Amino acid sequence: MEHFNYTYSILIIALPAIMFLILGLGGKYMKPIVTGILGTLSLSVMAVLSYITAYQYFFVDGKVDGVYQAVHTAFTWLRFTDSLHIDLGIYLDPISVMMLVVITTVSLMVHIYSLGYMKGEKGFQRYYAFLSLFSFAMLGLVVATNIFQMYIFWELVGVSSFLLISFYYVKPSAVAASKKAFIVTRFADFFFLVGILLLSYFTGTFDFATLTASDASICISSTAGASFLGMSVLSWAMLLIFMGGAGKSAMMPFHIWLPDAMEGPTPASALIHAATMVVAGVFLVARLFPIYHFGAPDILNVIAWVGTLTALFAAIVACTQTDIKRVLAFSTISQIAFMLTSIGVSEFGGHEGLGYMAGMFHLFTHAFFKALLFLCAGAIIHAVHSNEMDDMGGLAKKLPITCIAFGLAWLAISGIFPLSGFWSKDEILVAASEHNKAIYFILSFTAGLTAFYMTRLFLRIFFHEKKHYHHEPHEAGPAMAIPLIILAIFTVLAGFVPFSEFVTTDGKPYEAHLNIPIAITSVVVSLIGIGIGFRLYFKKNDLPDKIADGISLLYQGAYHKFYGDEAWLFVTRKIIFKRISKPIAWFDRHIVDGFMNSLAYVTQSASRSIKGLQSGYIQQYALVYLLGALILIVGFAGWIVCFICR
């Protein structure tokens, strides 16, 4: 199916690449405000093109016989065999078009907001160049036509995040955080690459359309009978690919990098770690969902349980953190886990694919209210010059716009009707209930914890006890306030999008209905969490400290993130580095290098022994020549005499 009217969509990923080169190479010759305006204008054009693409695809010609079709254009970049080649191009289908809207919308808000937040910062031009690079990488990832093209942009997203996290490179904590994020995700990306190689080796293709076509029959047939350690090769490949997604989306045990990544500028946190980069793992599983469902259903079950346990773990930890950005970071981990769990419990086709639709719906709504929460956090930090809740309180009257926007996002993530988070979270709980009751109950409890710790965060910032600030906090300027207002509107209205009519497992729209019993239960659970939060934190009292002392073991474990960082350090330093890397280094240094050094020593010794023969003196050469000739003559004469005597 050819759609020549989508050829303009290449501009959506070309513009940020061009802008990165312009700002990266020429930014130092421009005034900071010029670079900011150029980057923002570029994102504005990209956002308009993305909305045009979404309208054209969803409402004009994306359907054929009532089913949304994939539209892709590509050219061959590298060819290995007749069937195995790597293409570069654009692949548009419901989830990629939806991601174009999400990425460009949030990125545009971050660009506008940063004009005020980053004003006066050293490296302002560099910051906007990095934002353009990140936007290019993320957009290239979601429209990739094949899994290898996705991997290229996947790694570029990692590089971009490294640059943004380490933006304040004079701070040791920022440098350490960027290295931590880069190294931890490299572990996961290694598994991702191995999974890609396994899948492409057996199927003979990297192409998404081929891999997921006809119930993923090519994947199933090409790997039939191939197994390893009691599990099919296809299951191994899909598990390894998921591990790559788990690393990028900060699922256990790769979650440790995300909280520290808050060392970067707060607007960058909103873009990378709330709305786009961390959902790359969710997008990856969604893109390959037919293969998971038809070829590796056991791995889908693994995904569901990894997501469930990660959601619970992150919510518990968030209840104890005092840095507002770290609370939001663990909240992000928990919400991303909700999405992966939802896809993990999904079936294929129609209402059976509710989990898939719900996971992508939550990705859509979460992008707006979590970006809003981070940008509000930036406005708060900008006003009080601290990340710690202990340094805040009584800001409701001083920051009214921020308070209202933060309040809407707080209620949305808590799942309160009729805000956007309620609709998407409700669909996830319905899907979980239909698939596995244990998962449903854990997610419901986690939703209650979410409402509790977000209430704690909201009240301790805007109410609780009033502080005496050295500098009177005040509302941010228009550049920071306008994105908050726009994202607040999205937070209120995004849940009313009939998502099941646009994004489904098989491209066939259907009408989703509200499950009243589960909806009422989820709202009640959230209200209980909010009520407990109000009881403990609306006014300063000693009850939270008493509770913390009563469960000190659990509280201290949660506060220290259940010692996940320490476990990683033990595994890497004591086992990998000391027990594996160190012996390998010794073998390389003493055996491999020793053998090669011995060859070099023998060669040098022999050379030194005979180098006198090449003295350069003609008399010496003539003498040697005559002696050699005389020896030959004498030897030849002796041989003749012996021959005659016989």
XYZ file of C-alpha atoms in Angstrom, residues 218-504:
287
model
C 8.135 -16.579 9.966
C 9.598 -16.393 13.486
C 7.815 -19.527 14.652
C 8.569 -21.615 11.549
C 12.208 -20.566 11.221
C 13.027 -21.425 14.851
C 10.923 -24.606 15.050
C 12.826 -27.392 16.799
C 15.719 -25.143 17.843
C 16.124 -25.011 21.611
C 18.706 -24.311 24.284
C 18.595 -25.319 27.966
C 15.000 -26.461 27.634
C 13.698 -23.238 26.077
C 13.119 -22.467 22.421
C 15.593 -20.239 20.631
C 12.768 -17.823 19.846
C 11.952 -17.537 23.560
C 15.611 -16.893 24.339
C 15.818 -14.217 21.645
C 12.687 -12.455 22.876
C 13.815 -12.665 26.511
C 17.161 -11.084 25.613
C 15.420 -8.356 23.614
C 13.143 -7.660 26.585
C 16.198 -7.362 28.830
C 17.358 -4.534 26.581
C 13.978 -2.884 26.984
C 14.058 -3.468 30.743
C 17.381 -1.641 30.941
C 16.165 1.409 29.042
C 12.894 1.478 31.007
C 14.663 0.978 34.359
C 12.974 -2.284 35.324
C 14.466 -4.454 38.051
C 17.347 -5.206 38.286
C 18.409 -2.390 35.902
C 16.476 0.282 37.808
C 19.401 1.770 39.725
C 20.440 4.315 37.084
C 17.200 6.305 36.840
C 17.063 8.001 40.294
C 20.663 9.194 39.959
C 19.912 10.474 36.457
C 17.986 13.310 38.104
C 21.355 15.098 38.361
C 20.718 16.567 34.923
C 18.675 19.750 34.345
C 15.071 19.297 35.493
C 13.524 20.025 32.057
C 15.780 17.335 30.578
C 14.519 14.958 33.277
C 10.978 15.716 32.153
C 11.852 14.919 28.565
C 14.145 11.916 28.946
C 13.121 10.162 32.108
C 9.410 10.858 32.292
C 7.878 11.003 28.848
C 10.103 9.520 26.168
C 13.358 7.635 26.749
C 12.164 5.393 29.559
C 9.115 4.328 27.552
C 11.399 3.010 24.798
C 11.278 -0.426 26.449
C 7.486 -0.355 26.484
C 7.453 0.674 22.829
C 9.893 -2.137 21.955
C 7.689 -4.825 23.522
C 4.610 -3.309 21.867
C 6.327 -3.229 18.473
C 7.222 -6.933 18.707
C 4.032 -7.951 20.522
C 2.810 -10.446 17.847
C 6.095 -12.349 18.190
C 5.822 -12.390 21.981
C 2.189 -13.475 21.931
C 2.324 -16.155 19.245
C 5.939 -17.271 19.493
C 7.023 -16.696 23.103
C 3.971 -16.438 25.402
C 6.067 -17.651 28.334
C 8.201 -14.513 28.037
C 5.072 -12.343 28.131
C 4.337 -13.894 31.517
C 7.876 -13.017 32.640
C 7.314 -9.432 31.456
C 4.053 -9.233 33.401
C 5.648 -10.352 36.670
C 8.804 -8.256 36.268
C 6.553 -5.241 35.724
C 4.331 -6.084 38.675
C 7.168 -6.528 41.161
C 9.003 -3.456 39.878
C 5.848 -1.343 40.224
C 5.421 -2.414 43.849
C 9.113 -2.038 44.697
C 9.387 1.484 43.240
C 6.183 2.649 44.939
C 7.415 1.470 48.350
C 10.756 3.246 47.867
C 9.025 6.454 46.715
C 7.179 6.609 50.046
C 10.464 7.247 51.882
C 12.393 9.628 49.605
C 12.761 13.315 50.464
C 14.298 14.676 47.243
C 11.269 15.659 45.131
C 12.933 14.665 41.849
C 13.819 11.235 43.236
C 10.227 10.703 44.351
C 9.150 11.447 40.784
C 11.909 9.184 39.432
C 10.670 6.186 41.423
C 7.134 7.130 40.452
C 8.221 6.928 36.811
C 9.726 3.473 37.344
C 6.467 2.320 38.930
C 4.257 3.757 36.171
C 6.428 2.338 33.371
C 6.152 -1.020 35.133
C 2.349 -0.676 35.020
C 2.581 -0.298 31.234
C 4.811 -3.328 30.761
C 2.620 -5.429 33.046
C -0.423 -4.423 31.024
C 1.184 -5.551 27.757
C 2.410 -8.717 29.478
C -1.134 -9.753 30.455
C -2.593 -8.972 27.023
C -4.000 -11.338 24.442
C -4.354 -10.615 20.715
C -7.285 -9.115 18.854
C -10.298 -7.019 19.870
C -11.164 -6.796 23.549
C -8.746 -9.679 24.201
C -6.001 -7.198 23.431
C -7.203 -4.804 26.132
C -3.896 -4.991 28.016
C -1.915 -3.879 24.966
C -4.255 -0.961 24.346
C -4.291 -0.019 28.042
C -0.485 -0.069 28.297
C -0.104 2.255 25.321
C -2.968 4.429 26.593
C -1.189 4.817 29.927
C 2.024 5.652 28.067
C 0.077 8.420 26.297
C -1.557 9.932 29.398
C 1.464 9.421 31.664
C 3.676 11.391 29.280
C 1.652 14.540 29.889
C 1.034 14.408 33.633
C 4.541 13.166 34.453
C 6.151 15.848 32.281
C 3.892 18.321 34.090
C 5.044 17.021 37.474
C 8.710 17.381 36.537
C 8.275 20.864 35.113
C 6.360 21.884 38.241
C 9.215 20.443 40.291
C 11.576 22.598 38.241
C 9.498 25.703 39.017
C 9.559 24.810 42.721
C 13.326 24.218 42.753
C 13.775 27.461 40.814
C 11.800 29.284 43.523
C 13.316 27.768 46.695
C 16.779 26.683 45.397
C 16.500 23.206 46.886
C 15.306 19.716 45.951
C 14.543 18.655 49.513
C 11.001 18.566 50.888
C 12.369 19.601 54.289
C 13.225 22.983 52.743
C 9.690 23.482 51.406
C 6.216 24.104 52.745
C 3.442 26.653 52.514
C 4.056 27.364 48.820
C 0.409 27.166 47.728
C -0.143 30.926 47.934
C 3.320 31.853 46.714
C 3.205 29.622 43.593
C -0.534 29.429 42.700
C -0.160 28.383 39.041
C 2.411 25.731 39.923
C 0.231 24.528 42.810
C -2.863 24.109 40.612
C -0.902 22.408 37.810
C 0.884 20.103 40.260
C -2.444 19.339 41.953
C -4.038 18.275 38.683
C -1.078 16.017 37.871
C -1.162 14.614 41.438
C -4.843 13.689 41.098
C -4.267 12.292 37.607
C -1.447 9.959 38.641
C -3.513 8.965 41.679
C -6.263 7.786 39.334
C -9.004 10.188 40.384
C -12.023 10.534 38.087
C -12.257 12.138 35.521
C -8.590 13.029 34.974
C -6.525 11.211 32.362
C -4.718 8.830 34.691
C -8.015 7.393 35.899
C -9.022 6.163 32.432
C -5.760 4.521 31.459
C -5.051 3.015 34.895
C -8.582 1.601 35.043
C -8.063 -0.227 31.737
C -4.801 -1.709 33.035
C -6.513 -2.996 36.179
C -9.336 -4.504 34.114
C -6.838 -6.318 31.885
C -4.898 -7.570 34.922
C -8.105 -8.738 36.617
C -9.128 -10.763 33.581
C -5.702 -12.366 33.259
C -4.320 -12.922 36.769
C -5.994 -11.985 40.052
C -2.702 -11.920 41.979
C -1.261 -9.349 39.594
C -4.496 -7.353 39.823
C -4.377 -7.181 43.635
C -0.683 -6.192 43.665
C -1.294 -3.447 41.101
C -4.326 -2.197 43.015
C -2.296 -1.976 46.211
C 0.480 -0.225 44.293
C -2.061 2.274 42.945
C -3.048 3.050 46.539
C 0.622 3.554 47.454
C 0.971 5.877 44.456
C -1.886 8.026 45.705
C -0.304 8.069 49.173
C 3.245 9.102 48.259
C 2.061 11.667 45.715
C -0.228 13.164 48.372
C 2.741 13.248 50.750
C 4.774 15.040 48.087
C 2.037 17.552 47.239
C 1.203 18.430 50.844
C 4.781 18.737 52.048
C 5.567 21.144 49.214
C 2.472 23.339 49.168
C 0.986 23.007 52.669
C 2.455 21.315 55.773
C 4.385 23.927 57.808
C 5.213 27.362 56.430
C 8.905 28.056 56.004
C 10.838 31.273 56.364
C 12.681 31.565 53.079
C 15.843 33.611 52.617
C 14.512 34.731 49.234
C 10.774 35.139 48.856
C 9.556 32.424 46.419
C 7.605 33.698 43.439
C 5.906 32.276 40.371
C 8.047 31.631 37.314
C 7.866 33.823 34.221
C 5.648 33.196 31.173
C 8.194 30.920 29.438
C 7.889 28.472 32.340
C 4.230 29.039 33.211
C 2.749 28.579 29.717
C 4.009 24.965 29.286
C 2.568 24.148 32.738
C -0.857 25.435 31.689
C -0.779 23.583 28.345
C 0.304 20.294 29.946
C -2.343 20.737 32.647
C -4.982 20.960 29.895
C -3.611 17.758 28.320
C -3.656 16.126 31.765
C -7.358 16.887 32.123
C -8.464 16.021 28.584
C -6.144 13.228 27.371
C -8.196 10.531 29.087
C -11.208 11.325 26.927
C -9.404 10.272 23.744
C -11.158 7.083 22.495
C -7.833 5.274 22.448
C -9.203 1.827 21.600
C -10.428 3.247 18.313
C -6.874 4.109 17.323
C -4.407 1.680 18.956
C -5.117 -2.057 19.123
